[in-house]
Short mmCIF file of C-alpha atoms and ligand atoms in Angstrom, two decimals:
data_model
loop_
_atom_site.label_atom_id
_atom_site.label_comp_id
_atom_site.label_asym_id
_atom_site.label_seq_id
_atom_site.Cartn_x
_atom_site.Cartn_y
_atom_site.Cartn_z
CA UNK V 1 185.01 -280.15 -167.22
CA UNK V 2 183.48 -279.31 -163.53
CA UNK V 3 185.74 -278.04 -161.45
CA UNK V 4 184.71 -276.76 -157.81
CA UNK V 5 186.78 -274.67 -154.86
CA UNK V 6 189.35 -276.42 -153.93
CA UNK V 7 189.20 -276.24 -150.01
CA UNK V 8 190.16 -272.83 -148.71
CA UNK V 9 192.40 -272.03 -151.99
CA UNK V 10 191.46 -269.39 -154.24
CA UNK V 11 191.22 -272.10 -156.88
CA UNK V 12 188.46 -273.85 -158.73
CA UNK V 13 189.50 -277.15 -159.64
CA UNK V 14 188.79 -280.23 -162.11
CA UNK V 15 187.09 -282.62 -159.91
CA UNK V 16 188.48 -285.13 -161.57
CA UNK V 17 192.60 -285.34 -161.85
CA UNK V 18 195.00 -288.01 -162.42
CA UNK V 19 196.93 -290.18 -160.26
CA UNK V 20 200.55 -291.53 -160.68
CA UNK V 21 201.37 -294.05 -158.31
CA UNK V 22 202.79 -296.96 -159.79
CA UNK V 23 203.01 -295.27 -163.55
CA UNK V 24 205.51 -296.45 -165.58
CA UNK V 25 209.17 -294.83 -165.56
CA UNK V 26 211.31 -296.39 -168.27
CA UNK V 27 211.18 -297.28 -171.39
CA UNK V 28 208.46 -297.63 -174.69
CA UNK V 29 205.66 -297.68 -171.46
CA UNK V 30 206.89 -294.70 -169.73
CA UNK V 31 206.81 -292.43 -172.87
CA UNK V 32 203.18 -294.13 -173.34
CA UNK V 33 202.23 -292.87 -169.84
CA UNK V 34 203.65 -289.16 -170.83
CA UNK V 35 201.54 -289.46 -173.93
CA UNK V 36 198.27 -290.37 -171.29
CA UNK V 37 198.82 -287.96 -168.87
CA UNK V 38 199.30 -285.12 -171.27
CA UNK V 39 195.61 -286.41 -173.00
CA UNK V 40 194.30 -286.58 -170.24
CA UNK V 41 195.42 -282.93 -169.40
CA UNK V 42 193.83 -281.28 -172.95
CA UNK V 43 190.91 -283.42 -171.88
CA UNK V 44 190.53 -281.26 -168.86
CA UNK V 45 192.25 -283.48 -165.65
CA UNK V 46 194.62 -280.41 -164.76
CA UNK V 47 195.07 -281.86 -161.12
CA UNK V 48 197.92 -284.06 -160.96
CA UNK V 49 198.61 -286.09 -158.19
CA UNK V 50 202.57 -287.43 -157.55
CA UNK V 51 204.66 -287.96 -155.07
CA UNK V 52 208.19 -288.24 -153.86
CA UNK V 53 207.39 -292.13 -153.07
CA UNK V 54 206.54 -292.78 -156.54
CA UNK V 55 208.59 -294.73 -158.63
CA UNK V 56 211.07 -293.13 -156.18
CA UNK V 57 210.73 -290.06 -157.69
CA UNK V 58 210.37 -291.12 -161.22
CA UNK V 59 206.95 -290.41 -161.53
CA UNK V 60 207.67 -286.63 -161.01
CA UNK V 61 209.83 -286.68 -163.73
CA UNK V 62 207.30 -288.55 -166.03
CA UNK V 63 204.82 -285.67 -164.69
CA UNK V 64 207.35 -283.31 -165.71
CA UNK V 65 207.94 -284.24 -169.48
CA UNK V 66 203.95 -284.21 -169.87
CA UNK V 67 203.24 -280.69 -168.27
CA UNK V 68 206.18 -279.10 -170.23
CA UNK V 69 205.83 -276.37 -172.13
CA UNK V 70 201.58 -275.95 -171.10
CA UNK V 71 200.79 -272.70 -169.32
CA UNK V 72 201.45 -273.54 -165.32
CA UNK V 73 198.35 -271.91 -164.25
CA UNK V 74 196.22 -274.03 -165.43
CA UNK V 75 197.37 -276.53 -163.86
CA UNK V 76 197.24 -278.07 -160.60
CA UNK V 77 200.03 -280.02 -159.51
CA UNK V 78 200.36 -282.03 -156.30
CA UNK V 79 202.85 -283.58 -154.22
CA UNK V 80 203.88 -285.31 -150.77
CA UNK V 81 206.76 -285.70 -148.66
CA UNK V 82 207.30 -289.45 -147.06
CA UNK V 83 206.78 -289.61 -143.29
CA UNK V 84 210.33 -290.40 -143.08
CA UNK V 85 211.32 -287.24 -145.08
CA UNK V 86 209.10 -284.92 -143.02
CA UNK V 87 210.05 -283.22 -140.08
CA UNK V 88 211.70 -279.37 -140.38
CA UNK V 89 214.64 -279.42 -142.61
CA UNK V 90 213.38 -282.59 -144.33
CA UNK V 91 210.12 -281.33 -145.67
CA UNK V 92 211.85 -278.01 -147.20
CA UNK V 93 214.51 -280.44 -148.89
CA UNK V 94 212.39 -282.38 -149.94
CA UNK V 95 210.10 -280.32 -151.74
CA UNK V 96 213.03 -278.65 -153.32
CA UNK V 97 213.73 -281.72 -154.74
CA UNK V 98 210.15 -282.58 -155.48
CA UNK V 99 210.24 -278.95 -157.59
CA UNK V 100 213.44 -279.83 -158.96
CA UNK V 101 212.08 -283.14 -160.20
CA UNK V 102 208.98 -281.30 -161.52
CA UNK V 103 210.59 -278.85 -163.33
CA UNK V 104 208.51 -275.85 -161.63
CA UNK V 105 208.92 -273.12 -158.98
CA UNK V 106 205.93 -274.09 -157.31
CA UNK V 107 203.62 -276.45 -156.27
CA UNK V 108 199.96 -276.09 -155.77
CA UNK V 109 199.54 -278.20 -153.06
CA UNK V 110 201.83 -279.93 -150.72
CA UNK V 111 200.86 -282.75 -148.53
CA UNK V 112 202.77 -285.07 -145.38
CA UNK V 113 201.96 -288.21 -146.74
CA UNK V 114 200.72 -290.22 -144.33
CA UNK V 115 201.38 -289.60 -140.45
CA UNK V 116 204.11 -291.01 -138.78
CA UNK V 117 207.73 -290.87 -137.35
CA UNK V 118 208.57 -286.89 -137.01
CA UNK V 119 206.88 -284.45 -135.08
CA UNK V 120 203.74 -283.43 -136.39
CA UNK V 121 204.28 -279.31 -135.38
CA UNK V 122 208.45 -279.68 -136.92
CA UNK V 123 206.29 -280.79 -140.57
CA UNK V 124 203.84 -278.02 -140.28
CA UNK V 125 205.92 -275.51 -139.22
CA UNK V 126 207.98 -275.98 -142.87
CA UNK V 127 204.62 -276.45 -144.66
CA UNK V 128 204.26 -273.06 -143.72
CA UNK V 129 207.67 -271.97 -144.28
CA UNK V 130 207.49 -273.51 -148.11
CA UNK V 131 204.21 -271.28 -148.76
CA UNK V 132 205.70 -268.29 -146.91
CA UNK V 133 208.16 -268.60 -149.44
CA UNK V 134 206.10 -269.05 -152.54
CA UNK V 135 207.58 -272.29 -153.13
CA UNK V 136 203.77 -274.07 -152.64
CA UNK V 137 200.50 -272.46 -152.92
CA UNK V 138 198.64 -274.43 -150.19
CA UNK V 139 199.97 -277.33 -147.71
CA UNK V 140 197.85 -280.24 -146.94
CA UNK V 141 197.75 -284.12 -145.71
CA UNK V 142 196.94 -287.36 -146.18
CA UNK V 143 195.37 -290.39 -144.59
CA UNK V 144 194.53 -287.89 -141.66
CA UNK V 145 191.42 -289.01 -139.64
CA UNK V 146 189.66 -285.98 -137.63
CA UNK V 147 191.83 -285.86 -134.48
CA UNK V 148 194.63 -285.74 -136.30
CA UNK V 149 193.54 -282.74 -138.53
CA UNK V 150 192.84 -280.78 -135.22
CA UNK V 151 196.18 -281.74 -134.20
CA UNK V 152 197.91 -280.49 -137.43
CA UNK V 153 195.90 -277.52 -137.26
CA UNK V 154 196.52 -276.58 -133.73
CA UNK V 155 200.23 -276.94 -135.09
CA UNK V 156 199.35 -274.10 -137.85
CA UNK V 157 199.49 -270.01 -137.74
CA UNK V 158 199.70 -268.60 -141.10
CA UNK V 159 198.55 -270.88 -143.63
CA UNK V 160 194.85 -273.27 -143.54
CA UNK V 161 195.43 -277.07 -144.19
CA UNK V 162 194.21 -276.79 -148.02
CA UNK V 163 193.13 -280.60 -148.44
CA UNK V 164 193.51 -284.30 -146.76
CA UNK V 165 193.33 -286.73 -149.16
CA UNK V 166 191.91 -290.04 -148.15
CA UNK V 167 191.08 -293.80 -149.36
CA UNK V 168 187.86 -293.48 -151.29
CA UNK V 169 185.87 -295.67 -153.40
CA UNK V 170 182.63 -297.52 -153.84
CA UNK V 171 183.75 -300.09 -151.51
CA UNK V 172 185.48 -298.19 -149.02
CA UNK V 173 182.69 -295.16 -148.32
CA UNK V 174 183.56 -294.69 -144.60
CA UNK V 175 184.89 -291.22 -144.95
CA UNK V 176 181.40 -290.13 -145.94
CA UNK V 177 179.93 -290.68 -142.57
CA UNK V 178 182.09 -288.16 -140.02
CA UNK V 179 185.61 -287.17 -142.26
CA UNK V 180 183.67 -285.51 -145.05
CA UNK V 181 181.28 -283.31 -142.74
CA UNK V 182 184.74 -282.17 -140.99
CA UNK V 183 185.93 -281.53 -144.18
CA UNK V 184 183.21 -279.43 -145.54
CA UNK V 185 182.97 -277.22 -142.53
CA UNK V 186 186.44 -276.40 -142.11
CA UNK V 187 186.90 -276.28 -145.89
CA UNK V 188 189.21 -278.70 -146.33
CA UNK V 189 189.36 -280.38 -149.65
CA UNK V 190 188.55 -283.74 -149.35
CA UNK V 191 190.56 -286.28 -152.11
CA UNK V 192 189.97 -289.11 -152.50
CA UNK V 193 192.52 -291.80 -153.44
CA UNK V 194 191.89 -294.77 -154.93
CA UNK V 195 189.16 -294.85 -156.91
CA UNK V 196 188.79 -297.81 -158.81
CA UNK V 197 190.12 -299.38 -155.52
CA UNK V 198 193.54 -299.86 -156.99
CA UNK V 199 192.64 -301.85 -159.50
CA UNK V 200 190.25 -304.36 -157.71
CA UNK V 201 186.65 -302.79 -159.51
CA UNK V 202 183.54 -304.60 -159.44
CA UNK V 203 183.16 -306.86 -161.90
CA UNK V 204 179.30 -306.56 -164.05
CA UNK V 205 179.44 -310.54 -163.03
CA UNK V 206 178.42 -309.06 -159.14
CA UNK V 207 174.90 -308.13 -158.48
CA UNK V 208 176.50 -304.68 -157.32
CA UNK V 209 178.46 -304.00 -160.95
CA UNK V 210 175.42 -305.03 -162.86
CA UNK V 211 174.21 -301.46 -160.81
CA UNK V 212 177.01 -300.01 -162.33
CA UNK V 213 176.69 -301.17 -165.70
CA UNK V 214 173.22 -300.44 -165.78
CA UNK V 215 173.64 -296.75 -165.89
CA UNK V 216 176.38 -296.48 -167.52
CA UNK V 217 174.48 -297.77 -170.33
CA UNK V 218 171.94 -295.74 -169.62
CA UNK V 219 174.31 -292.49 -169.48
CA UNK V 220 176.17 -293.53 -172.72
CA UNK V 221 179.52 -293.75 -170.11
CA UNK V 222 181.56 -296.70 -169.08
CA UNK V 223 181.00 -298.38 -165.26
CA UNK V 224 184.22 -296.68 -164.26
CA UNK V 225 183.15 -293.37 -165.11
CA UNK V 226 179.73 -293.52 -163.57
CA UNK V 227 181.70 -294.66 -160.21
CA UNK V 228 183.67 -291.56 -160.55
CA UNK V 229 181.09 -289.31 -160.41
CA UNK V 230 179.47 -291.27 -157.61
CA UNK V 231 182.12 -290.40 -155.65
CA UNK V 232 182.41 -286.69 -156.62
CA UNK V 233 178.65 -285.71 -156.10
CA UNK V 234 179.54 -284.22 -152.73
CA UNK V 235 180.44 -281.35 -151.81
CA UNK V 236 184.07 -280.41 -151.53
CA UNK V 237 185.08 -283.87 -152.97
CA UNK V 238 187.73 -284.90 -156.01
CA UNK V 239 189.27 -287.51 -156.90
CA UNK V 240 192.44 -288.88 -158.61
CA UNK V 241 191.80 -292.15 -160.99
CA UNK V 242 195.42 -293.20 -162.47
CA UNK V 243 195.21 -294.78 -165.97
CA UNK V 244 198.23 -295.26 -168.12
CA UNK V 245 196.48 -296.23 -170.88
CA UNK V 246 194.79 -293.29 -173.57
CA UNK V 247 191.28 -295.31 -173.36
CA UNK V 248 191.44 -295.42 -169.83
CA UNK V 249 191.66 -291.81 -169.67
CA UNK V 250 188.89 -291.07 -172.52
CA UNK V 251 186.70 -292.77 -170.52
CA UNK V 252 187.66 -291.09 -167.19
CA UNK V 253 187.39 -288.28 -168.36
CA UNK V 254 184.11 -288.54 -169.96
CA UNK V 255 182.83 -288.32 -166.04
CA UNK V 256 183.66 -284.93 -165.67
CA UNK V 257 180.74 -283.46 -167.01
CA UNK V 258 178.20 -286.42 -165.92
CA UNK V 259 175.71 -285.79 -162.74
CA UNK V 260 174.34 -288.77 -161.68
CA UNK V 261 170.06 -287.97 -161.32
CA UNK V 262 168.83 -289.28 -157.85
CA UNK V 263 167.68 -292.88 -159.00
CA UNK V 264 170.95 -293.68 -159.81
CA UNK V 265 172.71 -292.13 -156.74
CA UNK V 266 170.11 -293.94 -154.90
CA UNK V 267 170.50 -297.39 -156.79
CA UNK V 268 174.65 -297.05 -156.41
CA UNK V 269 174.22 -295.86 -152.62
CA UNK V 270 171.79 -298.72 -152.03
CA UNK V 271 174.79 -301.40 -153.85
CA UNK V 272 177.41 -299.86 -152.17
CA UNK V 273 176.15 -299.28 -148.89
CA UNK V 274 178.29 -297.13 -146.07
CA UNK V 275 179.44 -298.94 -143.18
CA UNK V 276 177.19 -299.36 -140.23
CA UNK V 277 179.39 -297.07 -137.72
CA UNK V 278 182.37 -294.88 -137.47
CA UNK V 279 185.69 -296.87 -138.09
CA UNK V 280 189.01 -295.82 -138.19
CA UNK V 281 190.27 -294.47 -141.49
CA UNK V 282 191.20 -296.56 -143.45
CA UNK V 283 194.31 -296.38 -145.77
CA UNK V 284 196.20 -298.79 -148.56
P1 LIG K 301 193.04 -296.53 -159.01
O1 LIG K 301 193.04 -295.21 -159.67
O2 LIG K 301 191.96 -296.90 -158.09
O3 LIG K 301 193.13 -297.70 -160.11
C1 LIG K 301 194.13 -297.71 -161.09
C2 LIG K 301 193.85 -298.90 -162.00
O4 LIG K 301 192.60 -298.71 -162.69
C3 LIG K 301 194.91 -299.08 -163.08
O5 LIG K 301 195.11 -300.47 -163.25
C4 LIG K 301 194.26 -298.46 -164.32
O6 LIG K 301 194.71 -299.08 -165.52
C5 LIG K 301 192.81 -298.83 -164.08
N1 LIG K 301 191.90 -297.90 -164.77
C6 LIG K 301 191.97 -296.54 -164.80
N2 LIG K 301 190.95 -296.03 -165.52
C7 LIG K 301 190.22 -297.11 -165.95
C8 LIG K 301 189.05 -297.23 -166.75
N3 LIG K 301 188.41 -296.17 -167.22
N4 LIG K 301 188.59 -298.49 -167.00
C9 LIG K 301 189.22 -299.58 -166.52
N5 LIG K 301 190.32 -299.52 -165.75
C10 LIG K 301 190.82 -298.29 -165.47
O7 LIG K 301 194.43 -296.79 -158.26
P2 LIG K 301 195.54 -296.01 -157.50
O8 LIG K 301 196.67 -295.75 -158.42
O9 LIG K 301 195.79 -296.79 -156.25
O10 LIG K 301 194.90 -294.62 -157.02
C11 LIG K 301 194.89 -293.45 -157.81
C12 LIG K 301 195.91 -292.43 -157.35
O11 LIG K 301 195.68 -292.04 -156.00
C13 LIG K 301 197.35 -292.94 -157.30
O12 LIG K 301 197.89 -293.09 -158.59
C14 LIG K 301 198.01 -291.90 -156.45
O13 LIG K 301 198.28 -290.72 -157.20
C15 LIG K 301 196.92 -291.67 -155.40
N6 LIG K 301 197.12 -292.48 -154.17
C16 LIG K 301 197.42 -291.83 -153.01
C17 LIG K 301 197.64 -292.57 -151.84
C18 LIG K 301 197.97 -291.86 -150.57
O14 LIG K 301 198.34 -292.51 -149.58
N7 LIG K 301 197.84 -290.54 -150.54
C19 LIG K 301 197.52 -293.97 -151.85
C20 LIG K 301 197.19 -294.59 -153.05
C21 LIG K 301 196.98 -293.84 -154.19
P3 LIG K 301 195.84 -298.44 -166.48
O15 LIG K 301 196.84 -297.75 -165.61
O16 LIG K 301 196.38 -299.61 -167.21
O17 LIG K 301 195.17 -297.46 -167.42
#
C-alpha cells in the first residue's frame, strides 16, 4: 500500500482510504458494510473517513464495530463536525460525541465540515483546544476554497490546518489548477471526496471510459481503480472511495500500489480535461 505525509502531520498515510457517507446502518446490510470496511482495512485502506452527518451518526458506530479490537495506530480515523454544530462549545461536544460514537480517545484528524453559520475563529479556536487536549491529533476542513483557508488560518496559533478535503474526481478536476498548489506549499493535505463522483462513473459506452477501460486492461485493474490512482498521482493528494460491497473494495484497493506511466496520465488528462479557468470550488 503507498502511503505519503499526510500534510504537516507526522504521519505517512494510505493514499487511498474509505469513505462512509451513505453506508448502511441497520440490519443484514449494515453488518455487510462492517464486514467491507474491516477488508478493506487488512487490505491496507487505514484512513477512514466519517462523520457526525452520516447516517446521523450511525456510520461512526458502523466504523466503530469494524476498527475494534485492531491496533489504533495504525489507523487513521477521520471525522467532521456539521456547520451547525461548530462554533466553541459545539465543536468540543461534538467531537466528544463523535469519540464516544467511535469508541476511541482520539481522532486523527478533525475537520468543520463545510463553512457556514458560526464564526469561523469560535470553530478554530476549539479545533485547537481538542488537540491541546489530545483528544485529536490534527484539525482540518472541508470544502474550503483558498481565501477561506487564509481566513481559518489567520484564526489559528498553536496547531497547522492538517488537511481540506475537497470534491475530486475525473469530472470535477478544478482543484488541480490553484487549490492543490496552495495545498502543497502550505502542506496541507489535500482529500479528495468523491471519487467515483458519487456514484455517477463513466460508463466504457463514452469515448472518455473506453480511456479508462483501456488501461485498466492494460494494467490488469478495473476502470475504477485506474481513476483512483489518476487522482492520487499528485503530490500531497488522497482520496476516500466508499464501497459497501467486498468486490468493490478488492478492486479499490488493488490501486494502491498502481502508478499510472505517462501515456496513460496523458491519455486520462487528455479525456478528462481541467476546466478552462479558475471557478469557484465546487462541492456536492
Ligand atoms: P464515491 O466514493 O464517489 O462513490 C460511491 C459509489 O461507488 C457507491 O455506489 C459504491 O458502491 C461505488 N463503488 C465503489 N467502489 C467501486 C468499484 N470498485 N467499482 C464500481 N463501483 C464502486 O461516493 P461518495 O460516497 O460520495 O464519496 C466518498 C466519500 O467521500 C464519502 O463516503 C464520504 O466519506 C466523503 N465525502 C465527503 C464530503 C464532504 O463534504 N466532505 C462529501 C461527499 C463525500 P457500493 O457502496 O455498493 O460498493
Amino acid at each position: 500500500m503507498r502511503t505519503r505525509p499526510f500534510g504537516s502531520t507526522d504521519r505517512s498515510v494510505a493514499l487511498i482510504g474509505q469513505g462512509t457517507w451513505n453506508i448502511p446502518t441497520s440490519g443484514r446490510a449494515a453488518q455487510d458494510a462492517v464486514g467491507a470496511l474491516r477488508m478493506g482495512i487488512e487490505l491496507g485502506l487505514t484512513h477512514i473517513d466519517t462523520a457526525e452527518m452520516y447516517g446521523s451518526g450511525g456510520a461512526e458506530e458502523i466504523v466503530a464495530d469494524a476498527i475494534a479490537g485492531l491496533p489504533r495506530d495504525a489507523l487513521f480515523i477521520v471525522s467532521k463536525v456539521l456547520p451547525s454544530n461548530a462554533g466553541y462549545a459545539g465543536t468540543i461536544r461534538a467531537c466528544e460525541q463523535s469519540l464516544q460514537r467511535l469508541g476511541t480517545d482520539y481522532l486523527d484528524c478533525y475537520l468543520l465540515h463545510w463553512r457556514a453559520g458560526r464564526p469561523l475563529s469560535e470553530t478554530m479556536r476549539a479545533l485547537e483546544k481538542l488537540a491541546d487536549d489530545g483528544k485529536i491529533r490534527s484539525l482540518g476542513v472541508s470544502n474550503f476554497d483558498v481565501e477561506d483557508l487564509e481566513e481559518a488560518s489567520s484564526h489559528l496559533r498553536r496547531h497547522p490546518i492538517a488537511c481540506n478535503q475537497v470534491l475530486y474526481h475525473l469530472g470535477e478536476r478544478g482543484i488541480e489548477r490553484r487549490l492543490l498548489p496552495y495545498c502543497q506549499q502550505h502542506r496541507i493535505a489535500l482529500v479528495g471526496y468523491s471519487p467515483f463522483g458519487s456514484g455517477d462513473f463513466p460508463t466504457p459506452r463514452s469515448v472518455a471510459g473506453r480511456v479508462l477501460a483501456t488501461f485498466a486492461e492494460r494494467y490488469g485493474v478495473s476502470a475504477h481503480a485506474v481513476a483512483l490512482a489518476f487522482l492520487t498521482r499528485l503530490e500531497g493528494t488522497f482520496t476516500i472511495p466508499k464501497a459497501a460491497r467486498v468486490e468493490h473494495v478488492r478492486e479499490n484497493a488493488a490501486s494502491a500500489n498502481l502508478v499510472l506511466d505517462d501515456d496513460a496520465t496523458d491519455a486520462i488528462g487528455t479525456a478528462f480535461p481541467l476546466p478552462d479557468a479558475n471557478a469557484p470550488l465546487a462541492m456536492l
